[in-house]
mmCIF file with all atom_site columns, C-alpha atoms in Angstrom:
data_model
loop_
_atom_site.group_PDB
_atom_site.id
_atom_site.type_symbol
_atom_site.label_atom_id
_atom_site.label_alt_id
_atom_site.label_comp_id
_atom_site.label_asym_id
_atom_site.label_entity_id
_atom_site.label_seq_id
_atom_site.pdbx_PDB_ins_code
_atom_site.Cartn_x
_atom_site.Cartn_y
_atom_site.Cartn_z
_atom_site.occupancy
_atom_site.B_iso_or_equiv
_atom_site.pdbx_formal_charge
_atom_site.auth_seq_id
_atom_site.auth_comp_id
_atom_site.auth_asym_id
_atom_site.auth_atom_id
_atom_site.pdbx_PDB_model_num
ATOM 1   C CA . MET A 1 1   ? 7.438   13.567  16.207  1.00 52.00 ? 210 MET A CA 1
ATOM 2   C CA . THR A 1 2   ? 5.375   13.936  13.044  1.00 77.00 ? 211 THR A CA 1
ATOM 3   C CA . GLU A 1 3   ? 1.704   13.118  13.524  1.00 88.00 ? 212 GLU A CA 1
ATOM 4   C CA . PRO A 1 4   ? 0.704   9.952   11.616  1.00 94.00 ? 213 PRO A CA 1
ATOM 5   C CA . HIS A 1 5   ? -1.266  10.431  8.438   1.00 97.00 ? 214 HIS A CA 1
ATOM 6   C CA . PRO A 1 6   ? -4.972  9.749   9.139   1.00 98.00 ? 215 PRO A CA 1
ATOM 7   C CA . LEU A 1 7   ? -5.066  7.044   6.452   1.00 98.00 ? 216 LEU A CA 1
ATOM 8   C CA . LEU A 1 8   ? -2.845  4.880   8.653   1.00 98.00 ? 217 LEU A CA 1
ATOM 9   C CA . ALA A 1 9   ? -5.725  4.406   11.099  1.00 98.00 ? 218 ALA A CA 1
ATOM 10  C CA . TYR A 1 10  ? -7.910  3.008   8.305   1.00 98.00 ? 219 TYR A CA 1
ATOM 11  C CA . PHE A 1 11  ? -5.288  0.381   7.492   1.00 98.00 ? 220 PHE A CA 1
ATOM 12  C CA . ALA A 1 12  ? -4.739  -0.487  11.149  1.00 98.00 ? 221 ALA A CA 1
ATOM 13  C CA . LEU A 1 13  ? -8.455  -0.975  11.778  1.00 98.00 ? 222 LEU A CA 1
ATOM 14  C CA . ALA A 1 14  ? -8.947  -2.942  8.562   1.00 98.00 ? 223 ALA A CA 1
ATOM 15  C CA . SER A 1 15  ? -6.110  -5.285  9.561   1.00 98.00 ? 224 SER A CA 1
ATOM 16  C CA . GLU A 1 16  ? -8.217  -6.095  12.640  1.00 97.00 ? 225 GLU A CA 1
ATOM 17  C CA . GLY A 1 17  ? -11.328 -6.753  10.552  1.00 97.00 ? 226 GLY A CA 1
ATOM 18  C CA . ARG A 1 18  ? -12.923 -3.367  11.247  1.00 98.00 ? 227 ARG A CA 1
ATOM 19  C CA . PHE A 1 19  ? -13.813 -1.522  8.061   1.00 98.00 ? 228 PHE A CA 1
ATOM 20  C CA . PRO A 1 20  ? -15.510 1.756   7.104   1.00 97.00 ? 229 PRO A CA 1
ATOM 21  C CA . PRO A 1 21  ? -19.289 1.537   6.687   1.00 97.00 ? 230 PRO A CA 1
ATOM 22  C CA . CYS A 1 22  ? -20.545 -0.058  3.485   1.00 97.00 ? 231 CYS A CA 1
ATOM 23  C CA . ASP A 1 23  ? -22.464 3.072   2.497   1.00 98.00 ? 232 ASP A CA 1
ATOM 24  C CA . GLY A 1 24  ? -21.091 3.889   -0.943  1.00 98.00 ? 233 GLY A CA 1
ATOM 25  C CA . GLY A 1 25  ? -19.402 6.978   0.454   1.00 97.00 ? 234 GLY A CA 1
ATOM 26  C CA . VAL A 1 26  ? -16.005 8.572   -0.097  1.00 98.00 ? 235 VAL A CA 1
ATOM 27  C CA . THR A 1 27  ? -13.834 10.083  2.635   1.00 98.00 ? 236 THR A CA 1
ATOM 28  C CA . VAL A 1 28  ? -11.336 12.734  1.513   1.00 98.00 ? 237 VAL A CA 1
ATOM 29  C CA . LEU A 1 29  ? -8.091  13.055  3.483   1.00 98.00 ? 238 LEU A CA 1
ATOM 30  C CA . PRO A 1 30  ? -5.015  15.306  3.089   1.00 97.00 ? 239 PRO A CA 1
ATOM 31  C CA . PRO A 1 31  ? -2.291  14.282  0.617   1.00 97.00 ? 240 PRO A CA 1
ATOM 32  C CA . LEU A 1 32  ? 0.500   11.899  1.564   1.00 96.00 ? 241 LEU A CA 1
ATOM 33  C CA . PRO A 1 33  ? 4.065   13.053  2.213   1.00 92.00 ? 242 PRO A CA 1
ATOM 34  C CA . GLY A 1 34  ? 6.523   13.284  -0.662  1.00 90.00 ? 243 GLY A CA 1
ATOM 35  C CA . GLY A 1 35  ? 4.045   14.598  -3.223  1.00 93.00 ? 244 GLY A CA 1
ATOM 36  C CA . LEU A 1 36  ? 2.047   11.362  -3.345  1.00 96.00 ? 245 LEU A CA 1
ATOM 37  C CA . GLU A 1 37  ? -1.713  10.852  -3.317  1.00 98.00 ? 246 GLU A CA 1
ATOM 38  C CA . CYS A 1 38  ? -3.866  7.733   -3.425  1.00 98.00 ? 247 CYS A CA 1
ATOM 39  C CA . SER A 1 39  ? -7.305  6.258   -3.838  1.00 98.00 ? 248 SER A CA 1
ATOM 40  C CA . ILE A 1 40  ? -8.178  3.305   -1.601  1.00 98.00 ? 249 ILE A CA 1
ATOM 41  C CA . ALA A 1 41  ? -11.241 1.108   -2.128  1.00 98.00 ? 250 ALA A CA 1
ATOM 42  C CA . PHE A 1 42  ? -12.628 -0.865  0.789   1.00 98.00 ? 251 PHE A CA 1
ATOM 43  C CA . THR A 1 43  ? -15.892 -2.798  0.513   1.00 97.00 ? 252 THR A CA 1
ATOM 44  C CA . GLY A 1 44  ? -18.566 -0.176  -0.118  1.00 98.00 ? 253 GLY A CA 1
ATOM 45  C CA . HIS A 1 45  ? -16.436 2.799   0.939   1.00 98.00 ? 254 HIS A CA 1
ATOM 46  C CA . ALA A 1 46  ? -13.494 4.673   -0.583  1.00 98.00 ? 255 ALA A CA 1
ATOM 47  C CA . VAL A 1 47  ? -10.796 6.838   0.976   1.00 98.00 ? 256 VAL A CA 1
ATOM 48  C CA . VAL A 1 48  ? -8.979  9.396   -1.169  1.00 98.00 ? 257 VAL A CA 1
ATOM 49  C CA . ALA A 1 49  ? -5.872  11.229  0.049   1.00 98.00 ? 258 ALA A CA 1
ATOM 50  C CA . THR A 1 50  ? -5.384  14.319  -2.127  1.00 98.00 ? 259 THR A CA 1
ATOM 51  C CA . ALA A 1 51  ? -4.533  18.017  -2.125  1.00 97.00 ? 260 ALA A CA 1
ATOM 52  C CA . LEU A 1 52  ? -7.719  18.689  -4.094  1.00 97.00 ? 261 LEU A CA 1
ATOM 53  C CA . ALA A 1 53  ? -10.659 20.135  -2.204  1.00 96.00 ? 262 ALA A CA 1
ATOM 54  C CA . ALA A 1 54  ? -13.352 17.686  -1.141  1.00 96.00 ? 263 ALA A CA 1
ATOM 55  C CA . ALA A 1 55  ? -15.913 19.483  -3.320  1.00 96.00 ? 264 ALA A CA 1
ATOM 56  C CA . ASP A 1 56  ? -13.651 19.041  -6.348  1.00 96.00 ? 265 ASP A CA 1
ATOM 57  C CA . VAL A 1 57  ? -13.270 15.331  -5.609  1.00 97.00 ? 266 VAL A CA 1
ATOM 58  C CA . GLN A 1 58  ? -16.987 14.768  -5.078  1.00 94.00 ? 267 GLN A CA 1
ATOM 59  C CA . ALA A 1 59  ? -17.830 16.709  -8.245  1.00 96.00 ? 268 ALA A CA 1
ATOM 60  C CA . HIS A 1 60  ? -16.236 13.922  -10.286 1.00 96.00 ? 269 HIS A CA 1
ATOM 61  C CA . ALA A 1 61  ? -18.654 11.365  -8.809  1.00 95.00 ? 270 ALA A CA 1
ATOM 62  C CA . PRO A 1 62  ? -16.424 8.759   -7.169  1.00 97.00 ? 271 PRO A CA 1
ATOM 63  C CA . ASP A 1 63  ? -18.186 6.297   -4.929  1.00 97.00 ? 272 ASP A CA 1
ATOM 64  C CA . GLY A 1 64  ? -17.440 3.373   -2.650  1.00 97.00 ? 273 GLY A CA 1
ATOM 65  C CA . PHE A 1 65  ? -18.586 0.777   -5.179  1.00 97.00 ? 274 PHE A CA 1
ATOM 66  C CA . GLY A 1 66  ? -15.693 1.030   -7.636  1.00 96.00 ? 275 GLY A CA 1
ATOM 67  C CA . ALA A 1 67  ? -15.874 4.489   -9.197  1.00 97.00 ? 276 ALA A CA 1
ATOM 68  C CA . SER A 1 68  ? -13.068 5.762   -6.942  1.00 98.00 ? 277 SER A CA 1
ATOM 69  C CA . LEU A 1 69  ? -10.666 3.650   -9.032  1.00 98.00 ? 278 LEU A CA 1
ATOM 70  C CA . ALA A 1 70  ? -12.162 4.503   -12.432 1.00 97.00 ? 279 ALA A CA 1
ATOM 71  C CA . PRO A 1 71  ? -9.521  5.671   -14.953 1.00 97.00 ? 280 PRO A CA 1
ATOM 72  C CA . ASP A 1 72  ? -11.143 9.056   -15.568 1.00 97.00 ? 281 ASP A CA 1
ATOM 73  C CA . PHE A 1 73  ? -11.325 9.827   -11.863 1.00 98.00 ? 282 PHE A CA 1
ATOM 74  C CA . LEU A 1 74  ? -7.717  8.780   -11.257 1.00 98.00 ? 283 LEU A CA 1
ATOM 75  C CA . ARG A 1 75  ? -6.580  10.945  -14.176 1.00 97.00 ? 284 ARG A CA 1
ATOM 76  C CA . HIS A 1 76  ? -8.421  13.882  -12.647 1.00 96.00 ? 285 HIS A CA 1
ATOM 77  C CA . LEU A 1 77  ? -6.587  13.331  -9.349  1.00 97.00 ? 286 LEU A CA 1
ATOM 78  C CA . ALA A 1 78  ? -3.204  13.098  -11.050 1.00 97.00 ? 287 ALA A CA 1
ATOM 79  C CA . GLY A 1 79  ? -3.699  15.875  -13.566 1.00 95.00 ? 288 GLY A CA 1
ATOM 80  C CA . PRO A 1 80  ? -3.042  15.547  -17.305 1.00 94.00 ? 289 PRO A CA 1
ATOM 81  C CA . THR A 1 81  ? 0.660   14.710  -16.936 1.00 95.00 ? 290 THR A CA 1
ATOM 82  C CA . GLY A 1 82  ? 0.796   13.198  -13.458 1.00 97.00 ? 291 GLY A CA 1
ATOM 83  C CA . TRP A 1 83  ? 1.874   9.620   -12.739 1.00 96.00 ? 292 TRP A CA 1
ATOM 84  C CA . VAL A 1 84  ? -0.847  7.047   -12.011 1.00 98.00 ? 293 VAL A CA 1
ATOM 85  C CA . GLY A 1 85  ? 0.278   3.719   -10.556 1.00 96.00 ? 294 GLY A CA 1
ATOM 86  C CA . CYS A 1 86  ? -1.340  0.384   -11.233 1.00 95.00 ? 295 CYS A CA 1
ATOM 87  C CA . THR A 1 87  ? -4.297  -0.969  -9.309  1.00 97.00 ? 296 THR A CA 1
ATOM 88  C CA . ASP A 1 88  ? -3.102  -3.343  -6.586  1.00 98.00 ? 297 ASP A CA 1
ATOM 89  C CA . ALA A 1 89  ? -4.851  -5.611  -4.151  1.00 98.00 ? 298 ALA A CA 1
ATOM 90  C CA . THR A 1 90  ? -4.194  -4.507  -0.564  1.00 98.00 ? 299 THR A CA 1
ATOM 91  C CA . LEU A 1 91  ? -3.209  -7.447  1.651   1.00 98.00 ? 300 LEU A CA 1
ATOM 92  C CA . THR A 1 92  ? -2.224  -7.820  5.297   1.00 98.00 ? 301 THR A CA 1
ATOM 93  C CA . ALA A 1 93  ? -0.706  -10.435 7.582   1.00 98.00 ? 302 ALA A CA 1
ATOM 94  C CA . ARG A 1 94  ? 0.933   -10.576 11.015  1.00 98.00 ? 303 ARG A CA 1
ATOM 95  C CA . GLY A 1 95  ? 4.630   -10.830 11.649  1.00 98.00 ? 304 GLY A CA 1
ATOM 96  C CA . THR A 1 96  ? 5.941   -14.026 13.222  1.00 97.00 ? 305 THR A CA 1
ATOM 97  C CA . GLY A 1 97  ? 9.031   -12.503 14.863  1.00 96.00 ? 306 GLY A CA 1
ATOM 98  C CA . GLY A 1 98  ? 11.804  -14.616 16.316  1.00 95.00 ? 307 GLY A CA 1
ATOM 99  C CA . ALA A 1 99  ? 15.258  -14.906 14.805  1.00 95.00 ? 308 ALA A CA 1
ATOM 100 C CA . PRO A 1 100 ? 15.372  -13.315 11.311  1.00 95.00 ? 309 PRO A CA 1
ATOM 101 C CA . ARG A 1 101 ? 15.508  -16.050 8.682   1.00 95.00 ? 310 ARG A CA 1
ATOM 102 C CA . LEU A 1 102 ? 16.870  -13.839 5.895   1.00 96.00 ? 311 LEU A CA 1
ATOM 103 C CA . ALA A 1 103 ? 20.185  -12.009 5.587   1.00 96.00 ? 312 ALA A CA 1
ATOM 104 C CA . ASP A 1 104 ? 20.282  -8.208  5.783   1.00 96.00 ? 313 ASP A CA 1
ATOM 105 C CA . LEU A 1 105 ? 21.398  -6.982  2.349   1.00 96.00 ? 314 LEU A CA 1
ATOM 106 C CA . THR A 1 106 ? 20.485  -3.315  2.772   1.00 95.00 ? 315 THR A CA 1
ATOM 107 C CA . HIS A 1 107 ? 24.009  -2.042  2.203   1.00 93.00 ? 316 HIS A CA 1
ATOM 108 C CA . GLU A 1 108 ? 24.894  -4.626  -0.432  1.00 92.00 ? 317 GLU A CA 1
ATOM 109 C CA . VAL A 1 109 ? 21.974  -4.431  -2.859  1.00 89.00 ? 318 VAL A CA 1
ATOM 110 C CA . THR A 1 110 ? 21.372  -0.818  -3.850  1.00 89.00 ? 319 THR A CA 1
ATOM 111 C CA . ASP A 1 111 ? 20.676  -0.742  -7.591  1.00 90.00 ? 320 ASP A CA 1
ATOM 112 C CA . HIS A 1 112 ? 18.213  -3.604  -8.048  1.00 89.00 ? 321 HIS A CA 1
ATOM 113 C CA . PRO A 1 113 ? 14.995  -2.400  -9.791  1.00 89.00 ? 322 PRO A CA 1
ATOM 114 C CA . ARG A 1 114 ? 12.844  -3.688  -6.915  1.00 86.00 ? 323 ARG A CA 1
ATOM 115 C CA . VAL A 1 115 ? 14.924  -1.712  -4.421  1.00 91.00 ? 324 VAL A CA 1
ATOM 116 C CA . LEU A 1 116 ? 14.961  1.439   -6.553  1.00 91.00 ? 325 LEU A CA 1
ATOM 117 C CA . HIS A 1 117 ? 11.175  1.278   -6.945  1.00 89.00 ? 326 HIS A CA 1
ATOM 118 C CA . ALA A 1 118 ? 10.717  0.842   -3.200  1.00 90.00 ? 327 ALA A CA 1
ATOM 119 C CA . ARG A 1 119 ? 12.881  3.872   -2.475  1.00 91.00 ? 328 ARG A CA 1
ATOM 120 C CA . GLU A 1 120 ? 10.834  6.020   -4.856  1.00 90.00 ? 329 GLU A CA 1
ATOM 121 C CA . LEU A 1 121 ? 7.637   5.391   -2.907  1.00 89.00 ? 330 LEU A CA 1
ATOM 122 C CA . ARG A 1 122 ? 8.675   4.331   0.609   1.00 91.00 ? 331 ARG A CA 1
ATOM 123 C CA . ALA A 1 123 ? 10.933  5.356   3.474   1.00 92.00 ? 332 ALA A CA 1
ATOM 124 C CA . ASN A 1 124 ? 13.434  3.459   5.627   1.00 94.00 ? 333 ASN A CA 1
ATOM 125 C CA . VAL A 1 125 ? 13.801  0.720   3.028   1.00 95.00 ? 334 VAL A CA 1
ATOM 126 C CA . GLU A 1 126 ? 15.512  -2.463  4.224   1.00 95.00 ? 335 GLU A CA 1
ATOM 127 C CA . VAL A 1 127 ? 16.631  -5.206  1.852   1.00 96.00 ? 336 VAL A CA 1
ATOM 128 C CA . HIS A 1 128 ? 16.815  -8.868  2.861   1.00 96.00 ? 337 HIS A CA 1
ATOM 129 C CA . GLY A 1 129 ? 17.126  -12.105 0.965   1.00 95.00 ? 338 GLY A CA 1
ATOM 130 C CA . ASP A 1 130 ? 19.020  -15.241 0.024   1.00 95.00 ? 339 ASP A CA 1
ATOM 131 C CA . GLU A 1 131 ? 19.566  -17.426 -3.042  1.00 93.00 ? 340 GLU A CA 1
ATOM 132 C CA . ARG A 1 132 ? 15.796  -17.504 -3.713  1.00 93.00 ? 341 ARG A CA 1
ATOM 133 C CA . GLY A 1 133 ? 15.213  -13.773 -4.045  1.00 93.00 ? 342 GLY A CA 1
ATOM 134 C CA . LEU A 1 134 ? 14.936  -10.358 -2.425  1.00 95.00 ? 343 LEU A CA 1
ATOM 135 C CA . VAL A 1 135 ? 12.564  -8.871  0.120   1.00 95.00 ? 344 VAL A CA 1
ATOM 136 C CA . THR A 1 136 ? 12.086  -5.166  0.763   1.00 96.00 ? 345 THR A CA 1
ATOM 137 C CA . LEU A 1 137 ? 10.643  -4.050  4.091   1.00 96.00 ? 346 LEU A CA 1
ATOM 138 C CA . ALA A 1 138 ? 9.832   -0.375  4.486   1.00 96.00 ? 347 ALA A CA 1
ATOM 139 C CA . ASP A 1 139 ? 7.517   2.327   5.784   1.00 96.00 ? 348 ASP A CA 1
ATOM 140 C CA . GLY A 1 140 ? 5.042   2.482   2.943   1.00 95.00 ? 349 GLY A CA 1
ATOM 141 C CA . LEU A 1 141 ? 1.693   4.080   2.202   1.00 96.00 ? 350 LEU A CA 1
ATOM 142 C CA . ALA A 1 142 ? 0.701   6.439   5.053   1.00 97.00 ? 351 ALA A CA 1
ATOM 143 C CA . GLY A 1 143 ? 3.527   4.944   7.132   1.00 96.00 ? 352 GLY A CA 1
ATOM 144 C CA . ARG A 1 144 ? 2.230   1.379   7.229   1.00 98.00 ? 353 ARG A CA 1
ATOM 145 C CA . ARG A 1 145 ? 4.835   -1.425  7.470   1.00 97.00 ? 354 ARG A CA 1
ATOM 146 C CA . GLU A 1 146 ? 5.050   -2.870  3.970   1.00 97.00 ? 355 GLU A CA 1
ATOM 147 C CA . LEU A 1 147 ? 6.922   -5.684  2.254   1.00 95.00 ? 356 LEU A CA 1
ATOM 148 C CA . SER A 1 148 ? 7.457   -6.905  -1.278  1.00 94.00 ? 357 SER A CA 1
ATOM 149 C CA . ILE A 1 149 ? 9.362   -9.813  -2.775  1.00 93.00 ? 358 ILE A CA 1
ATOM 150 C CA . GLU A 1 150 ? 11.027  -10.723 -6.046  1.00 91.00 ? 359 GLU A CA 1
ATOM 151 C CA . LEU A 1 151 ? 12.430  -14.130 -6.962  1.00 92.00 ? 360 LEU A CA 1
ATOM 152 C CA . HIS A 1 152 ? 15.764  -14.385 -8.746  1.00 88.00 ? 361 HIS A CA 1
ATOM 153 C CA . ALA A 1 153 ? 14.365  -17.064 -11.092 1.00 82.00 ? 362 ALA A CA 1
ATOM 154 C CA . PRO A 1 154 ? 10.600  -16.575 -11.316 1.00 75.00 ? 363 PRO A CA 1
ATOM 155 C CA . HIS A 1 155 ? 10.109  -18.432 -14.592 1.00 68.00 ? 364 HIS A CA 1
ATOM 156 C CA . GLY A 1 156 ? 11.531  -21.832 -13.817 1.00 61.00 ? 365 GLY A CA 1
ATOM 157 C CA . GLY A 1 157 ? 12.768  -24.035 -11.029 1.00 55.00 ? 366 GLY A CA 1
ATOM 158 C CA . SER A 1 158 ? 11.180  -21.817 -8.369  1.00 56.00 ? 367 SER A CA 1
ATOM 159 C CA . LEU A 1 159 ? 8.149   -23.875 -7.354  1.00 70.00 ? 368 LEU A CA 1
ATOM 160 C CA . GLY A 1 160 ? 7.433   -23.047 -3.722  1.00 81.00 ? 369 GLY A CA 1
ATOM 161 C CA . HIS A 1 161 ? 10.264  -20.514 -3.436  1.00 88.00 ? 370 HIS A CA 1
ATOM 162 C CA . GLY A 1 162 ? 7.874   -17.566 -3.323  1.00 90.00 ? 371 GLY A CA 1
ATOM 163 C CA . ARG A 1 163 ? 5.891   -19.007 -0.440  1.00 94.00 ? 372 ARG A CA 1
ATOM 164 C CA . GLY A 1 164 ? 9.039   -20.003 1.397   1.00 95.00 ? 373 GLY A CA 1
ATOM 165 C CA . LEU A 1 165 ? 10.569  -16.564 0.949   1.00 95.00 ? 374 LEU A CA 1
ATOM 166 C CA . LEU A 1 166 ? 7.379   -14.879 2.144   1.00 96.00 ? 375 LEU A CA 1
ATOM 167 C CA . ALA A 1 167 ? 7.137   -17.092 5.205   1.00 96.00 ? 376 ALA A CA 1
ATOM 168 C CA . ASP A 1 168 ? 10.737  -16.230 6.089   1.00 97.00 ? 377 ASP A CA 1
ATOM 169 C CA . ALA A 1 169 ? 10.067  -12.533 5.422   1.00 97.00 ? 378 ALA A CA 1
ATOM 170 C CA . LEU A 1 170 ? 7.400   -12.513 8.122   1.00 97.00 ? 379 LEU A CA 1
ATOM 171 C CA . SER A 1 171 ? 10.135  -13.360 10.631  1.00 97.00 ? 380 SER A CA 1
ATOM 172 C CA . LEU A 1 172 ? 11.527  -9.861  9.982   1.00 97.00 ? 381 LEU A CA 1
ATOM 173 C CA . VAL A 1 173 ? 8.378   -8.314  11.477  1.00 97.00 ? 382 VAL A CA 1
ATOM 174 C CA . HIS A 1 174 ? 7.674   -8.348  15.208  1.00 97.00 ? 383 HIS A CA 1
ATOM 175 C CA . GLU A 1 175 ? 5.295   -11.101 16.271  1.00 97.00 ? 384 GLU A CA 1
ATOM 176 C CA . GLY A 1 176 ? 1.700   -9.928  15.916  1.00 98.00 ? 385 GLY A CA 1
ATOM 177 C CA . GLU A 1 177 ? 2.584   -6.661  14.158  1.00 98.00 ? 386 GLU A CA 1
ATOM 178 C CA . ALA A 1 178 ? 0.530   -5.925  11.049  1.00 98.00 ? 387 ALA A CA 1
ATOM 179 C CA . VAL A 1 179 ? 2.433   -5.855  7.769   1.00 98.00 ? 388 VAL A CA 1
ATOM 180 C CA . PHE A 1 180 ? 0.956   -4.941  4.406   1.00 98.00 ? 389 PHE A CA 1
ATOM 181 C CA . ALA A 1 181 ? 1.574   -5.758  0.757   1.00 98.00 ? 390 ALA A CA 1
ATOM 182 C CA . ALA A 1 182 ? 0.268   -4.379  -2.532  1.00 97.00 ? 391 ALA A CA 1
ATOM 183 C CA . VAL A 1 183 ? -0.007  -7.078  -5.193  1.00 97.00 ? 392 VAL A CA 1
ATOM 184 C CA . SER A 1 184 ? -1.195  -6.754  -8.769  1.00 95.00 ? 393 SER A CA 1
ATOM 185 C CA . PRO A 1 185 ? -4.283  -8.979  -9.223  1.00 94.00 ? 394 PRO A CA 1
ATOM 186 C CA . GLY A 1 186 ? -2.962  -9.952  -12.642 1.00 94.00 ? 395 GLY A CA 1
ATOM 187 C CA . ASN A 1 187 ? 0.151   -11.451 -11.064 1.00 92.00 ? 396 ASN A CA 1
ATOM 188 C CA . ALA A 1 188 ? -1.795  -14.546 -10.071 1.00 93.00 ? 397 ALA A CA 1
ATOM 189 C CA . ARG A 1 189 ? 1.263   -16.554 -9.053  1.00 91.00 ? 398 ARG A CA 1
ATOM 190 C CA . SER A 1 190 ? 2.351   -13.872 -6.594  1.00 92.00 ? 399 SER A CA 1
ATOM 191 C CA . LEU A 1 191 ? -1.174  -13.349 -5.314  1.00 95.00 ? 400 LEU A CA 1
ATOM 192 C CA . ARG A 1 192 ? -1.595  -17.076 -4.649  1.00 94.00 ? 401 ARG A CA 1
ATOM 193 C CA . ALA A 1 193 ? 1.707   -17.136 -2.756  1.00 94.00 ? 402 ALA A CA 1
ATOM 194 C CA . PHE A 1 194 ? 0.677   -14.249 -0.497  1.00 97.00 ? 403 PHE A CA 1
ATOM 195 C CA . LEU A 1 195 ? -2.719  -15.799 0.205   1.00 97.00 ? 404 LEU A CA 1
ATOM 196 C CA . ALA A 1 196 ? -1.130  -19.188 0.949   1.00 96.00 ? 405 ALA A CA 1
ATOM 197 C CA . CYS A 1 197 ? 1.136   -17.511 3.524   1.00 96.00 ? 406 CYS A CA 1
ATOM 198 C CA . GLY A 1 198 ? -1.796  -16.089 5.459   1.00 96.00 ? 407 GLY A CA 1
ATOM 199 C CA . PHE A 1 199 ? -2.212  -12.662 3.870   1.00 98.00 ? 408 PHE A CA 1
ATOM 200 C CA . THR A 1 200 ? -5.804  -11.417 3.855   1.00 98.00 ? 409 THR A CA 1
ATOM 201 C CA . PRO A 1 201 ? -7.311  -9.036  1.252   1.00 98.00 ? 410 PRO A CA 1
ATOM 202 C CA . LEU A 1 202 ? -8.495  -5.686  2.607   1.00 98.00 ? 411 LEU A CA 1
ATOM 203 C CA . GLY A 1 203 ? -9.351  -3.813  -0.573  1.00 98.00 ? 412 GLY A CA 1
ATOM 204 C CA . SER A 1 204 ? -7.527  -2.258  -3.503  1.00 98.00 ? 413 SER A CA 1
ATOM 205 C CA . GLU A 1 205 ? -5.410  0.828   -4.045  1.00 98.00 ? 414 GLU A CA 1
ATOM 206 C CA . VAL A 1 206 ? -3.777  3.137   -6.550  1.00 98.00 ? 415 VAL A CA 1
ATOM 207 C CA . ILE A 1 207 ? -0.893  5.502   -5.727  1.00 98.00 ? 416 ILE A CA 1
ATOM 208 C CA . LEU A 1 208 ? -0.482  8.705   -7.723  1.00 97.00 ? 417 LEU A CA 1
ATOM 209 C CA . ARG A 1 209 ? 2.099   11.458  -8.089  1.00 96.00 ? 418 ARG A CA 1
ATOM 210 C CA . PRO A 1 210 ? 0.147   14.463  -9.398  1.00 97.00 ? 419 PRO A CA 1
ATOM 211 C CA . ASP A 1 211 ? 1.622   17.134  -11.601 1.00 90.00 ? 420 ASP A CA 1
ATOM 212 C CA . ARG A 1 212 ? -0.288  20.299  -10.749 1.00 76.00 ? 421 ARG A CA 1
ATOM 213 C CA . PRO A 1 213 ? 0.177   23.431  -8.671  1.00 68.00 ? 422 PRO A CA 1
ATOM 214 C CA . THR A 1 214 ? -0.001  22.834  -4.926  1.00 57.00 ? 423 THR A CA 1
ATOM 215 C CA . ARG A 1 215 ? -3.067  24.343  -3.371  1.00 52.00 ? 424 ARG A CA 1
ATOM 216 C CA . PRO A 1 216 ? -3.337  24.895  0.398   1.00 46.00 ? 425 PRO A CA 1
ATOM 217 C CA . ARG A 1 217 ? -6.006  23.031  2.314   1.00 49.00 ? 426 ARG A CA 1
ATOM 218 C CA . ALA A 1 218 ? -8.066  24.565  5.089   1.00 42.00 ? 427 ALA A CA 1
ATOM 219 C CA . SER A 1 219 ? -7.789  21.535  7.363   1.00 42.00 ? 428 SER A CA 1
ATOM 220 C CA . ARG A 1 220 ? -5.447  18.608  7.998   1.00 45.00 ? 429 ARG A CA 1
ATOM 221 C CA . GLY A 1 221 ? -8.323  16.331  8.982   1.00 51.00 ? 430 GLY A CA 1
ATOM 222 C CA . ALA A 1 222 ? -10.791 14.404  6.865   1.00 61.00 ? 431 ALA A CA 1
ATOM 223 C CA . ASP A 1 223 ? -13.182 16.489  4.784   1.00 61.00 ? 432 ASP A CA 1
ATOM 224 C CA . ARG A 1 224 ? -15.807 13.885  5.406   1.00 56.00 ? 433 ARG A CA 1
ATOM 225 C CA . LEU A 1 225 ? -15.668 11.946  8.631   1.00 37.00 ? 434 LEU A CA 1
ATOM 226 C CA . SER A 1 226 ? -16.768 8.343   8.289   1.00 39.00 ? 435 SER A CA 1
ATOM 227 C CA . PRO A 1 227 ? -19.414 6.927   10.638  1.00 36.00 ? 436 PRO A CA 1
ATOM 228 C CA . THR A 1 228 ? -18.324 4.376   13.216  1.00 36.00 ? 437 THR A CA 1
ATOM 229 C CA . VAL A 1 229 ? -16.085 1.765   11.660  1.00 41.00 ? 438 VAL A CA 1
ATOM 230 C CA . ALA A 1 230 ? -17.949 -1.520  11.266  1.00 43.00 ? 439 ALA A CA 1
ATOM 231 C CA . ASP A 1 231 ? -16.885 -5.130  11.538  1.00 44.00 ? 440 ASP A CA 1
ATOM 232 C CA . GLN A 1 232 ? -16.914 -6.840  8.171   1.00 44.00 ? 441 GLN A CA 1
#
């Protein structure tokens, strides 16, 4: 079995309310599978997964107080022609389990933009839904369990459908298992729906697909090990 990416432990601990120290520091981890990298901002501490050397990262002065998501720093990580995703709020909730309340549409819906986007960035993508909309459930960033939703009619006649669809989506996840979502802060309607369904903010994140020569790293571990994770 492939060893989990070390970033997964940060998400797992954060979902339990245990965060990196609020010290302004930056921890540098190896890149993600599939040519992806990311910059994650927790409160007062950042985690960057990249093929760049730690000294190169630190030379561009990121910090745990916001600079790790600054446009110039993200462009440096991605290279001049690499892809930089949008900044999303990182949210988590717990699955409710029980009988699934949404139909499995994995083999029926294959060309929807939401599904295509999920398959670009995630693995083992499942598609569920009903007349209200679609839900994707997949192995996302660093292997975390991740869901997203899209309503069929988001601009009218859908009051409460987002919250209802999200609540039903949590039945697809084992009871008590952590599930994550990345939501654009500007999509206030979606963000309110996630918060109303019990999702809790953990931080913010940007995913990147750099366009630069691959350089070998000396170690698969963190270039800077964080102090003991603190409750927050």
